[in-house]
mmCIF file of C-alpha atoms and ligand atoms in Angstrom:
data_model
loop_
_atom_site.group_PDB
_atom_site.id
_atom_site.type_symbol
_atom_site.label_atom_id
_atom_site.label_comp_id
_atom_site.label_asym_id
_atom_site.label_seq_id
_atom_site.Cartn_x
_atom_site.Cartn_y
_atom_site.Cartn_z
ATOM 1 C CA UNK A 1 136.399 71.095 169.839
ATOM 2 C CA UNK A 2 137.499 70.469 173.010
ATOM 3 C CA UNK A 3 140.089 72.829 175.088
ATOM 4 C CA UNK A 4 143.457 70.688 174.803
ATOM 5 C CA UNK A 5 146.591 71.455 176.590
ATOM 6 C CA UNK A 6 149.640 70.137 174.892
ATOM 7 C CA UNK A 7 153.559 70.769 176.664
ATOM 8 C CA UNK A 8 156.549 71.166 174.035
ATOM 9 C CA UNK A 9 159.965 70.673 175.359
ATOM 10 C CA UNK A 10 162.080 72.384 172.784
ATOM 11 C CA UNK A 11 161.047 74.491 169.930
ATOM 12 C CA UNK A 12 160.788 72.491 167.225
ATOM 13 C CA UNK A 13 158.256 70.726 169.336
ATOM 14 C CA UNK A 14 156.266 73.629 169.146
ATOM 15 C CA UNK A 15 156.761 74.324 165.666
ATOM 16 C CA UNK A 16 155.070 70.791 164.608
ATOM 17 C CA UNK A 17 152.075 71.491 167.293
ATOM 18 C CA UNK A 18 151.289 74.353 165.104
ATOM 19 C CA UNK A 19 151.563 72.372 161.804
ATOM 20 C CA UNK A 20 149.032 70.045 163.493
ATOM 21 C CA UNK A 21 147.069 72.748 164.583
ATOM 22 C CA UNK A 22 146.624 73.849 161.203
ATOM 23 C CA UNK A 23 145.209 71.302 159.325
ATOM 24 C CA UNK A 24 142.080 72.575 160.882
ATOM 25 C CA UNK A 25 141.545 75.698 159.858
ATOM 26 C CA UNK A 26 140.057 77.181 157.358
ATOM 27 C CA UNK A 27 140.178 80.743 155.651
ATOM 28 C CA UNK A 28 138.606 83.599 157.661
ATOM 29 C CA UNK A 29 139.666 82.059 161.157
ATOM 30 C CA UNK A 30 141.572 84.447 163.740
ATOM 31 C CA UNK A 31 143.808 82.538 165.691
ATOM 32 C CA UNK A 32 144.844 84.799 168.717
ATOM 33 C CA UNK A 33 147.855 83.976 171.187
ATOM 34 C CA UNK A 34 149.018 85.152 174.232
ATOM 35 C CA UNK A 35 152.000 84.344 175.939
ATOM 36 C CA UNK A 36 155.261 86.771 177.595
ATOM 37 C CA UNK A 37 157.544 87.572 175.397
ATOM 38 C CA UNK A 38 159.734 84.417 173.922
ATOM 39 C CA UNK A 39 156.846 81.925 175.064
ATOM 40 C CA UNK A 40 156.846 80.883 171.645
ATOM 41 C CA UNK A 41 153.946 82.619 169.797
ATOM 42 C CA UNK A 42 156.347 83.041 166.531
ATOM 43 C CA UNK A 43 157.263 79.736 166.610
ATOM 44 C CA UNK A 44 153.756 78.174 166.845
ATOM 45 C CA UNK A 45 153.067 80.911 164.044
ATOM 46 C CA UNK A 46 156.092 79.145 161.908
ATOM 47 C CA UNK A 47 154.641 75.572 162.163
ATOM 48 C CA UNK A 48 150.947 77.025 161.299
ATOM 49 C CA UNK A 49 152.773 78.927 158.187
ATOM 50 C CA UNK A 50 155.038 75.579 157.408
ATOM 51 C CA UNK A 51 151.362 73.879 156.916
ATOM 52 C CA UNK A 52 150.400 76.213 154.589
ATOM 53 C CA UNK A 53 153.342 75.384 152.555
ATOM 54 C CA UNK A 54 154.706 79.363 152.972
ATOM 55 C CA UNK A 55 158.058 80.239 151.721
ATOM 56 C CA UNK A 56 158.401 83.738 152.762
ATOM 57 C CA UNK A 57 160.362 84.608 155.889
ATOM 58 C CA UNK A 58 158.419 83.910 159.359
ATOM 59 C CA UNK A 59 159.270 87.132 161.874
ATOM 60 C CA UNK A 60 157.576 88.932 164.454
ATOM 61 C CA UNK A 61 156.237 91.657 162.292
ATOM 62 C CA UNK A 62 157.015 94.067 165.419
ATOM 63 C CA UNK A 63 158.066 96.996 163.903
ATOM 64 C CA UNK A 64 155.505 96.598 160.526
ATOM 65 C CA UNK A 65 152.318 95.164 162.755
ATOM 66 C CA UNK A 66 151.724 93.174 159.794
ATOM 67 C CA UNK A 67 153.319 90.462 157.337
ATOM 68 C CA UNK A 68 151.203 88.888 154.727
ATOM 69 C CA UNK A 69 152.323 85.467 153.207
ATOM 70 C CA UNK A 70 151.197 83.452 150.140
ATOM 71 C CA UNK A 71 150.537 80.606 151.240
ATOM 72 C CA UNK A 72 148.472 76.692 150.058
ATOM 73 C CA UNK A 73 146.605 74.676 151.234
ATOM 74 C CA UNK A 74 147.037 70.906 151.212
ATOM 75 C CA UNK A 75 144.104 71.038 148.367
ATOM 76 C CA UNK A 76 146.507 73.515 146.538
ATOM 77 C CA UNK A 77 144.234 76.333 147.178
ATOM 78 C CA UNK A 78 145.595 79.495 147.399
ATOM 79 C CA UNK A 79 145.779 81.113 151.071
ATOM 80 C CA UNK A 80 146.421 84.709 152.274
ATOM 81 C CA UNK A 81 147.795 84.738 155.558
ATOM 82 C CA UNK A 82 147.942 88.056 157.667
ATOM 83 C CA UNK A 83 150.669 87.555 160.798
ATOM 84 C CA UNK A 84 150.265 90.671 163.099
ATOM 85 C CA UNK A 85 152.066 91.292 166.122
ATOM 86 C CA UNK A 86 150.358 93.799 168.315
ATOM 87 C CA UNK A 87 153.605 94.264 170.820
ATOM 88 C CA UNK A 88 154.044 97.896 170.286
ATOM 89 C CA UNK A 89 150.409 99.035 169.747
ATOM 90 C CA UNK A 90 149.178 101.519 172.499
ATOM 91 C CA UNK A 91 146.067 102.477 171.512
ATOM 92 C CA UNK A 92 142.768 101.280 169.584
ATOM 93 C CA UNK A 93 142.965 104.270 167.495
ATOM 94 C CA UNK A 94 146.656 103.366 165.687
ATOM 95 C CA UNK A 95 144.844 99.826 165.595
ATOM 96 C CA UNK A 96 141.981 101.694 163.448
ATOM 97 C CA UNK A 97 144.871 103.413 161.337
ATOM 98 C CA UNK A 98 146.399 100.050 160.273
ATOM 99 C CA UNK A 99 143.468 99.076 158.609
ATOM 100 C CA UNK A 100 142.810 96.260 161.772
ATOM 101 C CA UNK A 101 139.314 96.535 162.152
ATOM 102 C CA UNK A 102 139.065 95.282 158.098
ATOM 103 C CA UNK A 103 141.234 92.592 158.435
ATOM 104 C CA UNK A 104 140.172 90.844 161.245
ATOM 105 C CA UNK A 105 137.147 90.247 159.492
ATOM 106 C CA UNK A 106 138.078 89.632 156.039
ATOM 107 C CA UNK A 107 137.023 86.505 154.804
ATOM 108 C CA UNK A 108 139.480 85.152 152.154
ATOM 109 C CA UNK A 109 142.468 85.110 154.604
ATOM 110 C CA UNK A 110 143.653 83.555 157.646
ATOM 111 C CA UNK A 111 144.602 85.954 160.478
ATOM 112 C CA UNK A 112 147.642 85.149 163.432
ATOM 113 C CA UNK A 113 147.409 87.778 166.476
ATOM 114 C CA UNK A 114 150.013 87.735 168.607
ATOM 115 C CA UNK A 115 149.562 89.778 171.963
ATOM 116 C CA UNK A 116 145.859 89.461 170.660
ATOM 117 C CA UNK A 117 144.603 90.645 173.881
ATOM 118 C CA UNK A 118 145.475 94.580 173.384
ATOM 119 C CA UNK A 119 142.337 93.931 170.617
ATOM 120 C CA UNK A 120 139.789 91.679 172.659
ATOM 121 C CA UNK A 121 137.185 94.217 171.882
ATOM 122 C CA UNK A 122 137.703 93.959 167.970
ATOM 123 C CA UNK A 123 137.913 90.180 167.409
ATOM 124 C CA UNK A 124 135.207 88.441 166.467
ATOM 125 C CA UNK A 125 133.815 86.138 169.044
ATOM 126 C CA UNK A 126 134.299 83.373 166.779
ATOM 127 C CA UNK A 127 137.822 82.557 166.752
ATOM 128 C CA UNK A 128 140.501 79.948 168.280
ATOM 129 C CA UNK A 129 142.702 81.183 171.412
ATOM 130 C CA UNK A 130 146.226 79.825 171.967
ATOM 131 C CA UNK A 131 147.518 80.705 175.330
ATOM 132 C CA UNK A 132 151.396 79.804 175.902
ATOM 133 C CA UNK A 133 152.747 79.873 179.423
ATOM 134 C CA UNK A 134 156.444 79.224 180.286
ATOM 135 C CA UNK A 135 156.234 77.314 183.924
ATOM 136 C CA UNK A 136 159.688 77.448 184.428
ATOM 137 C CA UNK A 137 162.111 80.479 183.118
ATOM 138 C CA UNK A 138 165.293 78.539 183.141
ATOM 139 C CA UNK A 139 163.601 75.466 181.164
ATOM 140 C CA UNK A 140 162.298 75.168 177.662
ATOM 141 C CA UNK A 141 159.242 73.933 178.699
ATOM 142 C CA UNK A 142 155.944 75.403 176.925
ATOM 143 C CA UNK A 143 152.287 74.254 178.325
ATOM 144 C CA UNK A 144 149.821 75.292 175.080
ATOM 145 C CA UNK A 145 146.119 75.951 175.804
ATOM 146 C CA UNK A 146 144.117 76.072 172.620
ATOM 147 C CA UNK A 147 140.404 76.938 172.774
ATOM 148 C CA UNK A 148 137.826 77.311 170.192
ATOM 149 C CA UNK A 149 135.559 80.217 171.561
ATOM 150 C CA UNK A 150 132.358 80.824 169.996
ATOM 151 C CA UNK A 151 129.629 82.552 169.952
ATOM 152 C CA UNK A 152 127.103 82.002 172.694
ATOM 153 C CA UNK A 153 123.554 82.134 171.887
HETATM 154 P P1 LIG B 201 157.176 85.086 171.147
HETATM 155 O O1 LIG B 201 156.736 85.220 169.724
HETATM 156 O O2 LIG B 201 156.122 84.473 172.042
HETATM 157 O O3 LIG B 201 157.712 86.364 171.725
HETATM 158 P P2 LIG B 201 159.227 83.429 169.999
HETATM 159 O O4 LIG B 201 158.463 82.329 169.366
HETATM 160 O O5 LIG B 201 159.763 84.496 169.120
HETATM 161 O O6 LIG B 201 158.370 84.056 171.202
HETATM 162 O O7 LIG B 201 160.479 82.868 170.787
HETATM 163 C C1 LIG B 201 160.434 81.741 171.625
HETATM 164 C C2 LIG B 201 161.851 81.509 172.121
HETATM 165 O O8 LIG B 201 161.857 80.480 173.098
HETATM 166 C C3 LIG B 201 162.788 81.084 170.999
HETATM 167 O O9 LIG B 201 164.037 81.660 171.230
HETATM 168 C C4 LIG B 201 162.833 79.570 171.177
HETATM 169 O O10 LIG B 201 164.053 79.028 170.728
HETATM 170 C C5 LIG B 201 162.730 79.441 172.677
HETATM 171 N N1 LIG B 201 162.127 78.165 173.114
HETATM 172 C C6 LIG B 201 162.654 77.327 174.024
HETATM 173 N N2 LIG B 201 161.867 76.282 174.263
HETATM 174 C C7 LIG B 201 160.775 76.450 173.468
HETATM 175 C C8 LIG B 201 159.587 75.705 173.278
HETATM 176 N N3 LIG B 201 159.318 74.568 173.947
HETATM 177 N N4 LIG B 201 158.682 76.178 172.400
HETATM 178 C C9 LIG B 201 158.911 77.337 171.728
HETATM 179 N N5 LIG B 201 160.012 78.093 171.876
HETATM 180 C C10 LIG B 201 160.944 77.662 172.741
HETATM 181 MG MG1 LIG B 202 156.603 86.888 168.459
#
């Protein structure tokens, strides 16, 4: 896929890029964004999640590191879907602890990183980057960069 760049001008904007995002992927992808704080990385996260047909709650898992939904896919498949927040993580070791190192590679679910870049050594070089930048602080303007990165041979 190509690298797209897509601008939302209010949230729910970027809630229905991620439920268009979605529809492409498949269980066992990472998705990793990065973006300041309030960019919009939840939100994105909520319109991947409203794809999936998830009911739970869709939060920040700041203070847990990780929330795991039930979710469907438009087939009616079943779906695991691991939403972990990396905010408050300092080191690789209390990544190790959570069990990270498992999940990111786990196969039957679909992982969302936020602040993925405190774990850019334990992702797997297969996986789709979403990069949200906020050009203006006072507007509610989001530009979103998704990549597909893979692995160079
Ligand atoms: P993050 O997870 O990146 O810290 P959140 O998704 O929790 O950020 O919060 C984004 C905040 O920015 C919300 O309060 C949302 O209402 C606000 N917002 C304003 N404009 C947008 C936009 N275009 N896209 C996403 N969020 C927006
Ligand atoms: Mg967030």
């Amino acid at each position: 896929m190509e690298d797209i760049t897509l601008r939302t001008q209010n949230e729910q904007q970027t809630i229905s890029a991620g439920e268009t995002f979605a529809a492409q992927l498949n269980s066992g992808d990472v998705v990793a964004l990065v973006g300041d704080l309030g960019a919009g990385k939840t939100e994105f996260i909520k319109g991947i999640c409203k794809h999936f047909a998830v009911e739970e709650l869709v939060t920040s898992p700041t203070f847990t590191i990780i929330n795991q939904y039930n979710g469907t896919t438009p087939d009616g498949d079943d779906v695991v879907i691991y939403h972990v927040d990396l905010y408050r993580i300092e080191t690789l070791d209390e990544l190790t602890q959570i069990g990270f190192d498992d999940m990111v590679f786990s196969h039957g679910a679909i992982k969302l990183i936020e602040w993925s870049d405190k774990a850019a050594d334990l992702l797997p070089e297969h996986h789709w980057r979403v990069q949200i930048l906020v050009p203006d602080d006072m507007l509610d303007l989001r530009e979103i960069h998704i990549q597909q990165l893979t692995k160079t041979v």
